[in-house]
C-alpha cells in the first residue's frame, strides 16, 4: 500500500491532484462525468468583484503540444459565486475547495477575499497576481516583487485561511517575487500561470486570437514550469503547488521531485475531461513502479 | 457526454473538399439532432468539433470540409482506423416548437446537421421544406439524400450554375412555413435572421478549447445573458440572439 496523502498549508489532502483554475469551471461540468470527490481538491474559476464577460472571441488558438487562451477572466462575480456556485457545489463536492481570486486593484483582491472568507467550503485562497493593475499603468501585479507583496499584504489582512499566491512566469526573476510573497506572509506559492504567446493565421495574416496575445499552456510549457518550481523551491520554505503542462501521473511525480507539495492539472482537462480521475487512479501504480511509498517523501527530491 | 473509441466504417469524398465519415461504436450518448462531437486528431492538440449529420444506436455520420491540418488528416482515414471522440455535446434542435411546416436552411458545411433534423421532423409527421445553399454546382452534396427523406428540396447557387441563382434567402418568399431551422456561415445566418417571418433556431460555430463547457473559450452574449456556444448552444433561438 502506498500513501498518496499530502499536507498543503495546514490542510491534509487525499492526494496532490488539483484541477487548475479556469479549466474546471466551478466543478459542475465534471461532476456530471465522475465523482470529483476523488480529487485532492480543485481550484475554481478566477473570481472578481463584478461579473465579467471577458475578451471578444476567438479566445482560443491551438499550438504544437498546447494552446493559447485569452478568455479574459470571464466569471459571474463574487456575489453570484456565494449565492449560486458555492451552494450548487455543496451538492457534489464535499472537500475544502480552492478559491482562485483575481483583481484589477488591491481593493478588489481584498474585497473578493473578504466576501469569500466566511464561506466554510473554501479551504485555501489561490491569488492570481497575473492581472493588470488598473492603477499601476496596467502592469501586472505579478511582475514586480513590490506589487506582488502589496497583494499579499492586502489579502492577509482580510482572511485567516491559507493564502497561496499564484505566480506569473512572464518575469525575469521569479525567485525574487516568490521571496517577496513569502516575506509578507504568503502560506504557499502556486506556479506557473500561462506564458504570454501568440499565433497568426496565414489566411487572414492576423493574430488568431481577438485579443492578439494570450496565455500559452499545455505540455509544451512543462520544462519551463519544472525549472521555475525547482528554482523557487530552493528559495522559499512555504509549500509550492506546481503546474504547467501536466498530463499524467508520471508528470505529477516529476513536478513533486522538482519541489511541489501538490500539483494542478489545467489544459489536460480540456482535451480529456476524465484526465484528473485517471491520474488519481494511476498514481498508486506509478508510485509502486518508481519505489515510492509515501508521496510526501519525494517533494523536492531532485535537489 | 461520453468518451468513446469509434471505428471508421467508411470515409468517402462527396465533392472536391467535402467528405463523409461513418463511424461505428456505442452512440448512446447522442440524444438529439444538432448536437456535435469532438474528435481527437492524431498529432494535433485540440479536438475538432464536427456536427452530428446522422446517427443511430451504433452508427454516426459526419460530413466535413477539409479546411486545415486536422480535417486533412481526417480525409486520409480508412475503414478500420479508430478515433477517440467525445459524444453528446451541445443542446441540439428542439422540434417540439416547429408547428406543421418546418423550413430548413443550410449553407455549405452548415447543411450536415439539418439532415438528421429533417429525418426527425418528417418522422413526427411534419411537412419539411429544405433550402440548401452552395457557391457553385460542383460543391453541392446531399440534395438526393434530403429528397429521399421525403422533404421538398430546393438548391441555390451563388453563381446560378445550378438551381435557383442567389442565396438561400432568395428562395423562401413563397414558402408558407410555421418555423425554421438554420445552420451555415455567420453572414448567411444574419441574412436568414432578417429574411424570416417566424421564430426559428440557429446553429453557431466558435473556436473551442474544450467543447463541453469548462473553459469559457466559446462565450457569446445573448438577450438572456452570457452563454457558451458549446454547452448552452450551439443552437440558439432567434429571440435570444443579439443582432
Ligand atoms: C459546433 C461546431 C460544429 C461544426 N460542424 C462542422 C461540420 O459538420 N462539418 C465541418 O466541415 N465543419 C464543422 N465545424 C467546423 C470545424 O470544426 C472546423 O472546420 C475544423 O475544426 C477545422 O480544423 P482544421 O484542423 O482542419 O483547421 P485548422 O485551421 O488547421 O485548425 C486550427 C484550429 O482552429 C480550429 N478551427 C478552425 N476553423 C474552425 C471553425 N470554423 N470552427 C471552429 N473551430 C475552428 C480547429 O478546431 C483547430 O483548433 C464545426 C464547428 C463547430 C464549432
Ligand atoms: C482556458 C484557461 C483559463 C484559465 N483561467 C485561469 C484563471 O481564471 N485563473 C488562474 O489563476 N489561472 C487560469 N488559467 C491558468 C491555469 O490555471 C494554469 O496555471 C496554466 O494553464 C498552466 O497549467 P496547464 O499547462 O496544466 O494548463 C487558465 C488556463 C486556461 C487554459
Ligand atoms: S469550448 Fe470550452 S466552454 Fe465552450
Coordinates of C-alpha atoms and ligand atoms in Angstrom, one line a residue:
Chain A
X1 CA 0.0 0.0 0.0
X2 CA 1.3 3.4 -1.0
X3 CA 0.4 6.7 0.7
X4 CA -0.8 9.5 -1.6
X5 CA -1.7 11.9 1.1
X6 CA -0.1 15.3 1.3
X7 CA -0.4 18.3 3.6
X8 CA -0.9 21.7 1.9
X9 CA -0.7 24.8 4.1
X10 CA -2.2 23.1 7.1
X11 CA -4.9 21.1 5.2
X12 CA -4.5 17.4 4.5
X13 CA -5.4 16.2 1.0
X14 CA -6.1 12.6 0.0
X15 CA -3.8 13.1 -3.0
X16 CA -2.0 16.0 -4.5
X17 CA -4.1 16.3 -7.7
X18 CA -5.9 19.6 -8.2
X19 CA -7.6 20.6 -11.4
X20 CA -6.3 24.1 -12.3
X21 CA -8.3 27.3 -12.2
X22 CA -10.1 28.2 -15.5
X23 CA -10.1 24.7 -16.8
X24 CA -12.7 23.2 -14.4
X25 CA -15.3 25.9 -14.0
X26 CA -17.0 25.6 -10.6
X27 CA -16.8 21.8 -10.9
X28 CA -20.3 21.2 -12.3
X29 CA -19.4 20.0 -15.8
X30 CA -17.0 17.4 -14.4
X31 CA -19.3 16.3 -11.5
X32 CA -21.7 15.2 -14.3
X33 CA -18.9 12.9 -15.6
X34 CA -17.3 11.4 -12.4
X35 CA -17.4 11.7 -8.7
X36 CA -15.0 14.6 -8.3
X37 CA -14.5 13.8 -4.6
X38 CA -11.7 11.6 -5.7
X39 CA -9.6 14.7 -6.3
X40 CA -7.3 16.3 -3.7
X41 CA -9.4 19.4 -4.3
X42 CA -10.0 21.7 -7.2
X43 CA -9.3 25.4 -7.9
X44 CA -12.3 27.2 -9.2
X45 CA -12.5 29.8 -11.9
X46 CA -10.8 33.1 -11.2
X47 CA -13.3 35.2 -9.5
X48 CA -13.5 39.0 -9.4
X49 CA -15.8 41.5 -7.6
X50 CA -18.1 42.2 -10.5
X51 CA -19.3 39.8 -13.2
X52 CA -17.1 39.8 -16.2
X53 CA -17.8 38.8 -19.8
X54 CA -14.1 38.7 -20.7
X55 CA -12.5 39.2 -24.0
X56 CA -14.0 39.1 -27.5
X57 CA -13.8 35.8 -29.4
X58 CA -11.9 34.0 -30.9
X59 CA -10.3 33.3 -27.5
X60 CA -8.6 30.0 -28.3
X61 CA -5.8 29.0 -30.6
X62 CA -4.1 25.7 -31.0
X63 CA -0.3 25.2 -30.7
X64 CA 2.0 22.3 -31.0
X65 CA 1.6 20.5 -27.7
X66 CA -0.6 23.2 -26.2
X67 CA -3.0 26.1 -26.7
X68 CA -3.3 29.8 -26.2
X69 CA -6.3 31.2 -24.4
X70 CA -7.5 34.8 -23.9
X71 CA -10.7 34.2 -22.0
X72 CA -10.1 37.4 -20.1
X73 CA -11.3 36.1 -16.7
X74 CA -15.0 35.6 -17.6
X75 CA -16.8 34.8 -14.3
X76 CA -20.1 35.6 -12.7
X77 CA -18.6 37.8 -9.9
X78 CA -18.1 37.0 -6.3
X79 CA -21.7 37.7 -5.2
X80 CA -23.1 35.1 -7.7
X81 CA -20.3 32.7 -6.6
X82 CA -21.6 33.0 -3.0
X83 CA -25.3 32.9 -3.8
X84 CA -25.2 30.3 -6.6
X85 CA -22.0 28.5 -7.4
X86 CA -21.0 27.5 -3.8
X87 CA -24.4 26.2 -2.8
X88 CA -24.5 24.2 -6.1
X89 CA -21.0 22.9 -5.4
X90 CA -22.0 21.7 -2.0
X91 CA -24.3 19.1 -3.6
X92 CA -21.5 17.3 -5.4
X93 CA -18.2 18.3 -3.7
X94 CA -17.6 17.7 0.0
X95 CA -13.9 18.7 0.4
X96 CA -12.4 22.1 1.1
X97 CA -12.2 23.9 -2.3
X98 CA -9.5 26.3 -3.5
X99 CA -10.9 29.7 -4.3
X100 CA -9.0 31.3 -7.2
X101 CA -9.2 35.1 -6.8
X102 CA -8.3 37.8 -9.3
X103 CA -8.4 41.6 -9.0
X104 CA -7.5 44.7 -11.0
X105 CA -6.7 46.7 -7.9
X106 CA -5.6 45.9 -4.3
X107 CA -9.0 46.9 -3.1
X108 CA -10.6 44.3 -5.5
X109 CA -8.4 41.4 -4.2
X110 CA -9.2 42.4 -0.7
X111 CA -13.0 42.7 -1.3
X112 CA -13.3 39.3 -3.1
X113 CA -11.3 37.6 -0.3
X114 CA -13.3 39.3 2.4
X115 CA -16.6 38.2 0.9
X116 CA -15.4 34.6 0.4
X117 CA -13.6 34.4 3.8
X118 CA -16.8 33.5 5.7
X119 CA -17.6 30.6 3.3
X120 CA -16.8 27.4 5.1
X121 CA -16.5 25.4 1.9
X122 CA -13.3 27.3 1.0
X123 CA -10.1 25.8 2.2
X124 CA -7.5 27.9 0.6
X125 CA -7.2 31.1 -1.4
X126 CA -5.2 31.0 -4.5
X127 CA -4.5 34.6 -5.6
X128 CA -3.8 35.1 -9.3
X129 CA -1.4 38.0 -9.5
X130 CA -1.1 37.9 -13.2
X131 CA -3.9 40.5 -13.6
X132 CA -3.0 44.0 -14.8
X133 CA -3.2 46.7 -12.1
X134 CA -5.5 49.4 -13.4
X135 CA -3.9 51.9 -11.0
X136 CA -0.4 50.9 -12.0
X137 CA -0.5 51.7 -15.7
X138 CA -1.8 48.2 -16.5
X139 CA 1.4 46.5 -15.3
X140 CA 0.6 43.0 -13.9
X141 CA 0.9 42.7 -10.1
X142 CA 2.9 39.6 -10.7
X143 CA 5.8 41.3 -12.5
X144 CA 7.3 43.2 -9.6
X145 CA 8.2 41.9 -6.1
X146 CA 6.8 45.1 -4.5
X147 CA 3.4 44.9 -6.3
X148 CA 3.1 41.2 -5.5
X149 CA 3.9 41.8 -1.9
X150 CA 1.3 44.5 -1.7
X151 CA -1.3 42.0 -2.9
X152 CA -0.3 39.5 -0.2
X153 CA -0.5 42.2 2.4
X154 CA -4.0 43.3 1.3
X155 CA -5.3 39.8 1.3
X156 CA -3.7 38.6 4.5
X157 CA -5.5 41.4 6.3
X158 CA -8.9 40.1 5.5
X159 CA -8.6 36.4 5.9
X160 CA -7.3 33.8 8.2
X161 CA -7.5 31.0 5.6
X162 CA -4.2 29.9 4.0
X163 CA -3.3 32.3 1.1
X164 CA -1.4 30.8 -1.8
X165 CA 0.0 33.2 -4.3
X166 CA -0.1 32.2 -8.0
X167 CA 2.9 33.5 -9.9
X168 CA 3.2 34.6 -13.4
X169 CA 6.1 33.0 -15.4
X170 CA 6.4 36.2 -17.6
X171 CA 9.1 37.7 -15.4
X172 CA 12.8 38.0 -15.4
X173 CA 13.3 36.7 -11.9
X174 CA 10.5 34.6 -10.5
X175 CA 12.6 33.8 -7.3
X176 CA 12.6 37.3 -6.1
X177 CA 8.8 37.5 -6.5
X178 CA 8.3 34.3 -4.6
X179 CA 10.5 35.5 -1.8
X180 CA 8.7 38.8 -1.6
X181 CA 5.4 37.0 -1.2
X182 CA 6.8 34.7 1.5
X183 CA 8.2 37.6 3.4
X184 CA 4.7 39.2 3.5
X185 CA 3.2 36.0 5.0
X186 CA 2.0 34.0 1.9
X187 CA 1.2 30.5 3.1
X188 CA 2.2 28.9 -0.2
X189 CA 3.2 29.6 -3.8
X190 CA 1.4 28.2 -6.8
X191 CA 3.1 28.3 -10.2
X192 CA 3.1 28.6 -13.1
X193 CA 0.3 30.6 -14.7
X194 CA 0.2 30.7 -18.5
X195 CA 3.1 32.1 -20.6
X196 CA 2.3 35.0 -22.9
X197 CA 2.1 33.8 -26.5
X198 CA 0.6 34.4 -30.0
X199 CA -0.5 32.5 -33.1
X200 CA -1.0 34.2 -36.5
X201 CA -3.5 32.9 -39.2
X202 CA -1.8 32.6 -42.6
X203 CA -5.1 33.1 -44.4
X204 CA -6.0 36.4 -42.7
X205 CA -2.4 37.3 -41.9
X206 CA -3.6 38.5 -38.5
X207 CA -3.4 37.1 -35.0
X208 CA -5.9 34.2 -34.5
X209 CA -7.0 35.5 -31.1
X210 CA -9.1 38.6 -31.0
X211 CA -7.1 39.9 -28.1
X212 CA -4.0 39.2 -30.2
X213 CA -2.0 37.7 -27.3
X214 CA -3.0 35.1 -24.8
X215 CA -1.8 32.6 -22.3
X216 CA 0.1 29.6 -23.6
X217 CA -0.4 26.4 -21.7
X218 CA -0.2 22.6 -22.0
X219 CA 2.6 20.1 -22.2
X220 CA 4.8 22.4 -24.2
X221 CA 5.4 24.6 -21.1
X222 CA 6.2 21.7 -18.7
X223 CA 10.0 22.1 -18.9
X224 CA 9.7 25.8 -18.0
X225 CA 7.4 25.1 -15.2
X226 CA 9.7 22.4 -13.8
X227 CA 12.7 24.7 -13.9
X228 CA 10.8 27.5 -12.2
X229 CA 9.4 25.3 -9.4
X230 CA 12.9 23.9 -8.9
X231 CA 14.4 27.4 -8.5
X232 CA 11.7 28.7 -6.2
X233 CA 11.9 25.5 -4.0
X234 CA 15.5 26.4 -3.2
X235 CA 14.5 29.9 -2.2
X236 CA 11.3 29.6 -0.1
X237 CA 10.2 27.3 2.7
X238 CA 6.4 27.5 2.2
X239 CA 4.8 24.8 0.1
X240 CA 4.6 25.0 -3.7
X241 CA 1.7 24.0 -5.8
X242 CA 3.3 23.1 -9.1
X243 CA 1.6 23.2 -12.5
X244 CA 2.3 23.7 -16.2
X245 CA 1.6 21.1 -18.8
X246 CA 1.0 18.1 -16.5
X247 CA -0.8 15.3 -18.4
X248 CA -0.4 12.1 -16.4
X249 CA 0.8 10.5 -13.1
X250 CA 4.4 10.5 -14.2
X251 CA 4.3 14.2 -14.7
X252 CA 2.8 14.7 -11.2
X253 CA 5.8 12.8 -9.7
X254 CA 8.3 14.8 -11.8
X255 CA 6.7 18.1 -10.6
X256 CA 6.9 16.9 -7.0
X257 CA 10.5 15.9 -7.4
X258 CA 11.2 19.5 -8.6
X259 CA 9.7 20.8 -5.3
X260 CA 5.9 20.8 -5.5
X261 CA 3.8 19.6 -2.5
X262 CA 0.7 19.4 -4.6
X263 CA 0.1 19.9 -8.3
X264 CA -2.5 21.4 -10.6
X265 CA -3.6 20.0 -13.9
X266 CA -5.1 22.5 -16.3
X267 CA -5.3 22.3 -20.0
X268 CA -5.2 18.5 -20.0
X269 CA -8.8 18.6 -18.6
X270 CA -10.0 20.3 -21.8
X271 CA -8.8 17.6 -24.2
X272 CA -9.5 14.7 -21.8
X273 CA -12.3 15.5 -19.3
X274 CA -11.5 12.4 -17.3
X275 CA -7.8 13.0 -17.0
X276 CA -7.7 14.0 -13.4
X277 CA -9.6 10.9 -12.3
X278 CA -7.3 8.8 -14.4
X279 CA -4.2 10.5 -12.8
X280 CA -5.7 9.8 -9.3
X281 CA -6.4 6.2 -10.3
X282 CA -3.0 5.6 -11.8
X283 CA -0.9 7.4 -9.1
X284 CA -0.5 4.3 -6.7
X285 CA 0.7 2.0 -9.5
X286 CA 3.1 4.6 -10.8
X287 CA 4.4 5.2 -7.3
X288 CA 5.0 1.5 -6.9
X289 CA 6.8 1.4 -10.2
X290 CA 9.3 4.0 -9.0
X291 CA 9.6 2.6 -5.5
X292 CA 7.7 5.5 -3.8
X293 CA 5.9 4.5 -0.6
X294 CA 5.0 8.0 0.7
X295 CA 4.3 10.7 -1.8
X296 CA 5.4 13.3 0.8
X297 CA 8.9 11.8 0.8
X298 CA 9.6 12.8 -2.8
X299 CA 8.8 16.5 -2.5
X300 CA 11.9 18.3 -3.8
X301 CA 13.7 15.0 -4.2
X302 CA 15.5 16.2 -7.3
X303 CA 17.6 18.7 -5.3
Chain B
X1 CA -21.2 13.3 -22.6
X2 CA -19.2 10.2 -23.2
X3 CA -15.7 9.4 -24.4
X4 CA -15.7 6.6 -26.9
X5 CA -13.2 5.0 -29.2
X6 CA -15.1 4.7 -32.6
X7 CA -14.1 2.7 -35.7
X8 CA -14.2 4.2 -39.1
X9 CA -16.6 2.3 -41.3
X10 CA -16.2 4.4 -44.4
X11 CA -14.7 7.8 -45.4
X12 CA -15.8 8.9 -48.8
X13 CA -15.3 12.0 -50.9
X14 CA -18.6 13.8 -51.7
X15 CA -17.1 16.9 -53.6
X16 CA -13.6 18.3 -54.1
X17 CA -13.2 19.2 -50.4
X18 CA -16.2 17.6 -48.6
X19 CA -16.0 14.1 -47.1
X20 CA -18.4 11.8 -45.3
X21 CA -17.1 9.7 -42.5
X22 CA -19.2 6.9 -40.9
X23 CA -18.1 5.8 -37.5
X24 CA -19.3 2.7 -35.6
X25 CA -19.5 2.2 -31.9
X26 CA -21.7 3.0 -28.9
X27 CA -23.6 6.1 -29.8
X28 CA -26.0 6.0 -26.9
X29 CA -24.6 9.4 -25.7
X30 CA -26.0 11.2 -28.7
X31 CA -29.6 12.2 -28.0
X32 CA -30.5 14.9 -30.4
X33 CA -30.0 16.3 -33.9
X34 CA -27.9 19.5 -33.9
X35 CA -25.5 18.1 -31.3
X36 CA -21.8 17.8 -32.2
X37 CA -18.9 15.5 -31.4
X38 CA -15.3 16.4 -30.7
X39 CA -12.7 14.3 -32.4
X40 CA -9.1 13.8 -31.3
X41 CA -6.8 14.1 -34.3
X42 CA -3.5 12.2 -34.1
X43 CA -0.7 14.7 -33.9
X44 CA -2.9 17.7 -33.0
X45 CA -3.5 19.1 -29.5
X46 CA -7.1 20.3 -29.5
X47 CA -10.1 18.2 -30.6
X48 CA -12.0 19.1 -33.7
X49 CA -15.8 19.8 -33.3
X50 CA -18.0 18.3 -36.1
X51 CA -21.8 18.3 -36.2
X52 CA -23.8 15.1 -36.0
X53 CA -25.1 14.7 -39.5
X54 CA -27.0 11.4 -38.8
X55 CA -26.9 8.8 -36.1
X56 CA -28.5 5.7 -34.7
X57 CA -27.6 3.4 -31.7
X58 CA -24.3 2.3 -33.2
X59 CA -23.5 4.5 -36.2
X60 CA -22.6 8.1 -36.6
X61 CA -22.3 10.0 -39.9
X62 CA -20.2 13.2 -40.1
X63 CA -19.7 15.4 -43.1
X64 CA -16.7 17.7 -43.0
X65 CA -14.9 20.1 -45.2
X66 CA -11.1 20.0 -45.5
X67 CA -10.0 23.5 -44.4
X68 CA -6.8 22.9 -42.4
X69 CA -4.4 20.4 -40.9
X70 CA -6.9 18.5 -38.8
X71 CA -9.5 17.9 -41.4
X72 CA -6.8 17.0 -43.9
X73 CA -5.7 14.2 -41.5
X74 CA -9.3 13.1 -41.3
X75 CA -9.7 13.0 -45.0
X76 CA -6.9 10.3 -45.1
X77 CA -8.8 7.9 -42.7
X78 CA -9.6 4.5 -44.0
X79 CA -12.0 1.8 -42.8
X80 CA -10.8 0.2 -39.6
X81 CA -9.0 3.4 -38.3
X82 CA -10.2 4.5 -34.9
X83 CA -10.9 7.9 -33.3
X84 CA -11.2 9.0 -29.7
X85 CA -14.4 11.0 -29.7
X86 CA -16.4 13.0 -27.1
X87 CA -20.0 12.4 -27.9
X88 CA -23.3 14.0 -26.8
X89 CA -22.1 17.7 -26.9
X90 CA -24.3 20.7 -27.2
X91 CA -28.1 21.2 -26.9
X92 CA -29.3 20.3 -30.4
X93 CA -32.5 21.4 -32.1
X94 CA -35.9 21.4 -30.4
X95 CA -38.6 20.1 -32.8
X96 CA -41.5 20.4 -30.4
X97 CA -42.0 24.0 -31.3
X98 CA -41.9 23.6 -35.1
X99 CA -45.6 23.6 -35.9
X100 CA -46.8 21.8 -39.0
X101 CA -44.4 23.1 -41.7
X102 CA -40.6 23.4 -40.9
X103 CA -38.2 25.3 -43.2
X104 CA -34.6 24.1 -43.1
X105 CA -31.9 26.5 -44.4
X106 CA -28.4 25.2 -44.8
X107 CA -25.3 26.8 -46.3
X108 CA -22.2 24.8 -47.3
X109 CA -20.9 22.7 -44.4
X110 CA -23.9 24.1 -42.4
X111 CA -26.0 21.5 -44.3
X112 CA -25.0 18.3 -42.4
X113 CA -26.7 18.9 -39.0
X114 CA -30.0 19.6 -40.8
X115 CA -30.1 16.0 -42.2
X116 CA -30.9 14.1 -39.0
X117 CA -33.2 17.0 -38.0
X118 CA -35.1 16.6 -41.3
X119 CA -35.5 12.9 -40.7
X120 CA -36.8 13.6 -37.3
X121 CA -39.3 16.3 -38.3
X122 CA -40.7 14.0 -41.1
X123 CA -41.0 11.1 -38.7
X124 CA -43.0 13.4 -36.5
X125 CA -45.4 13.9 -39.4
X126 CA -44.4 17.4 -40.2
X127 CA -44.0 18.9 -43.7
X128 CA -40.4 19.9 -44.3
X129 CA -39.0 22.3 -46.9
X130 CA -35.2 22.3 -47.2
X131 CA -33.2 25.0 -48.9
X132 CA -29.6 24.1 -49.5
X133 CA -27.2 26.9 -50.5
X134 CA -23.9 26.5 -52.2
X135 CA -21.5 28.7 -54.1
X136 CA -21.5 26.6 -57.3
X137 CA -22.8 23.4 -58.9
X138 CA -19.8 21.2 -58.1
X139 CA -19.9 22.0 -54.4
X140 CA -23.4 20.5 -54.0
X141 CA -24.0 17.5 -51.8
X142 CA -26.9 15.7 -50.1
X143 CA -29.7 17.0 -52.4
X144 CA -30.8 13.5 -53.2
X145 CA -30.4 12.3 -49.6
X146 CA -32.8 15.1 -48.4
X147 CA -35.2 14.2 -51.3
X148 CA -35.1 10.6 -50.2
X149 CA -36.2 11.5 -46.7
X150 CA -39.4 13.0 -48.2
X151 CA -38.6 16.7 -47.9
X152 CA -39.4 19.3 -50.5
X153 CA -35.8 20.3 -51.6
X154 CA -34.6 23.5 -53.3
X155 CA -31.0 24.3 -54.1
X156 CA -29.5 27.7 -54.6
X157 CA -26.1 28.5 -56.0
X158 CA -24.5 31.9 -55.8
X159 CA -23.3 31.8 -59.4
X160 CA -26.5 30.3 -60.7
X161 CA -24.8 27.2 -62.1
X162 CA -27.5 25.0 -60.6
X163 CA -31.0 25.5 -59.1
X164 CA -32.1 29.0 -58.1
X165 CA -29.5 31.7 -58.5
X166 CA -28.6 33.5 -55.3
X167 CA -28.6 32.8 -51.6
X168 CA -31.0 30.6 -49.5
X169 CA -32.9 33.7 -48.5
X170 CA -33.7 34.3 -52.2
X171 CA -35.6 31.0 -52.4
X172 CA -38.1 31.3 -49.5
X173 CA -40.5 34.1 -50.3
X174 CA -43.4 31.8 -51.4
X175 CA -43.0 29.2 -48.6
X176 CA -45.7 29.0 -46.0
X177 CA -43.6 27.8 -43.1
X178 CA -44.5 27.8 -39.4
X179 CA -40.9 27.7 -38.0
X180 CA -37.4 27.5 -39.3
X181 CA -34.0 25.9 -38.5
X182 CA -30.7 27.1 -40.0
X183 CA -27.0 26.4 -40.0
X184 CA -24.3 28.0 -42.1
X185 CA -21.7 30.7 -42.2
X186 CA -22.5 33.8 -40.0
X187 CA -23.3 36.2 -42.9
X188 CA -25.9 33.7 -44.0
X189 CA -27.3 33.3 -40.6
X190 CA -27.6 37.1 -40.3
X191 CA -29.4 37.2 -43.7
X192 CA -31.8 34.5 -42.5
X193 CA -32.4 36.3 -39.3
X194 CA -33.6 39.4 -41.3
X195 CA -35.5 37.5 -44.0
X196 CA -37.6 35.2 -41.9
X197 CA -41.1 36.0 -40.7
X198 CA -41.4 33.4 -37.9
X199 CA -39.3 32.3 -34.9
X200 CA -36.5 29.8 -35.5
X201 CA -33.3 28.2 -34.4
X202 CA -29.8 29.0 -35.4
X203 CA -26.7 26.8 -35.1
X204 CA -23.4 28.6 -34.3
X205 CA -19.7 27.8 -34.6
X206 CA -16.9 29.0 -32.4
X207 CA -13.2 28.2 -31.8
X208 CA -13.4 25.8 -28.9
X209 CA -11.0 24.8 -26.2
X210 CA -13.0 22.0 -24.6
X211 CA -16.4 21.7 -26.3
X212 CA -18.2 20.8 -23.0
X213 CA -18.5 24.0 -21.0
X214 CA -15.3 24.1 -18.9
X215 CA -13.0 26.7 -20.4
X216 CA -15.2 29.7 -21.4
X217 CA -13.4 29.8 -24.8
X218 CA -16.6 30.0 -26.8
X219 CA -18.7 32.5 -24.9
X220 CA -21.2 34.9 -26.6
X221 CA -23.6 37.5 -25.3
X222 CA -27.3 36.9 -25.8
X223 CA -30.5 38.6 -24.8
X224 CA -30.7 36.1 -21.9
X225 CA -27.1 36.7 -20.6
X226 CA -23.8 35.2 -21.4
X227 CA -23.8 31.7 -23.0
X228 CA -21.3 29.1 -24.1
X229 CA -21.8 28.0 -27.7
X230 CA -20.6 24.5 -26.8
X231 CA -22.8 23.8 -23.9
X232 CA -25.7 26.2 -23.9
X233 CA -25.7 26.0 -27.7
X234 CA -24.7 25.5 -30.5
X235 CA -28.4 26.0 -31.2
X236 CA -29.9 29.3 -30.2
X237 CA -33.5 30.6 -30.7
X238 CA -34.0 33.7 -32.7
X239 CA -35.3 35.7 -29.7
X240 CA -32.0 35.3 -27.7
X241 CA -29.7 36.4 -30.5
X242 CA -28.3 39.9 -30.3
X243 CA -28.4 41.1 -33.9
Ligands
LIG1 C1 -20.3 23.1 -33.1 C2 -19.5 23.0 -34.4 C3 -19.9 22.2 -35.4 C4 -19.2 22.0 -36.6 N1 -19.6 21.2 -37.5 C5 -18.9 21.0 -38.7 C6 -19.3 20.1 -39.7 O1 -20.3 19.4 -39.5 N2 -18.6 20.0 -40.8 C7 -17.5 20.8 -41.0 O2 -16.9 20.6 -42.0 N3 -17.1 21.6 -40.1 C8 -17.7 21.8 -38.9 N4 -17.3 22.7 -38.0 C9 -16.0 23.4 -38.2 C10 -14.8 22.5 -37.9 O3 -14.8 22.4 -36.5 C11 -13.5 23.2 -38.4 O4 -13.6 23.3 -39.8 C12 -12.3 22.3 -38.0 O5 -12.1 22.4 -36.6 C13 -11.1 22.8 -38.7 O6 -10.0 22.0 -38.3 P1 -8.6 22.0 -39.1 O7 -7.6 21.4 -38.3 O8 -8.9 21.4 -40.4 O9 -8.3 23.6 -39.4 P2 -7.2 24.4 -38.8 O10 -7.4 25.8 -39.2 O11 -5.8 23.8 -39.0 O12 -7.5 24.3 -37.2 C14 -6.8 25.0 -36.2 C15 -7.6 25.2 -35.0 O13 -8.7 26.1 -35.3 C16 -10.0 25.5 -35.1 N5 -10.9 25.9 -36.1 C17 -10.6 26.2 -37.4 N6 -11.7 26.5 -38.1 C18 -12.8 26.4 -37.2 C19 -14.2 26.6 -37.3 N7 -14.8 27.0 -38.5 N8 -14.9 26.4 -36.3 C20 -14.4 26.0 -35.1 N9 -13.1 25.8 -34.9 C21 -12.3 26.0 -36.0 C22 -9.7 24.0 -35.1 O14 -10.6 23.2 -34.4 C23 -8.3 23.9 -34.5 O15 -8.4 24.0 -33.1 C24 -18.0 22.8 -36.8 C25 -17.6 23.7 -35.8 C26 -18.3 23.8 -34.6 C27 -17.8 24.7 -33.5
LIG2 C1 -8.8 28.3 -20.6 C2 -7.9 28.7 -19.4 C3 -8.4 29.5 -18.4 C4 -7.6 29.9 -17.3 N1 -8.1 30.7 -16.4 C5 -7.4 30.9 -15.2 C6 -7.9 31.7 -14.1 O1 -9.1 32.1 -14.2 N2 -7.1 31.9 -13.1 C7 -5.9 31.4 -13.0 O2 -5.2 31.7 -11.9 N3 -5.3 30.7 -14.0 C8 -6.0 30.4 -15.1 N4 -5.5 29.6 -16.1 C9 -4.1 29.1 -15.9 C10 -4.1 27.7 -15.4 O3 -4.8 27.6 -14.2 C11 -2.7 27.1 -15.3 O4 -1.9 27.9 -14.4 C12 -2.0 27.1 -16.7 O5 -2.9 26.8 -17.7 C13 -0.8 26.1 -16.7 O6 -1.2 24.8 -16.5 P1 -1.6 23.8 -17.6 O7 -0.4 23.8 -18.6 O8 -1.7 22.5 -16.9 O9 -2.8 24.3 -18.2 C14 -6.3 29.3 -17.2 C15 -5.8 28.4 -18.2 C16 -6.6 28.1 -19.3 C17 -6.0 27.1 -20.3
LIG3 S1 -15.2 25.5 -25.7 FE1 -14.8 25.4 -23.6 S2 -16.5 26.3 -22.7 FE2 -17.1 26.1 -24.8

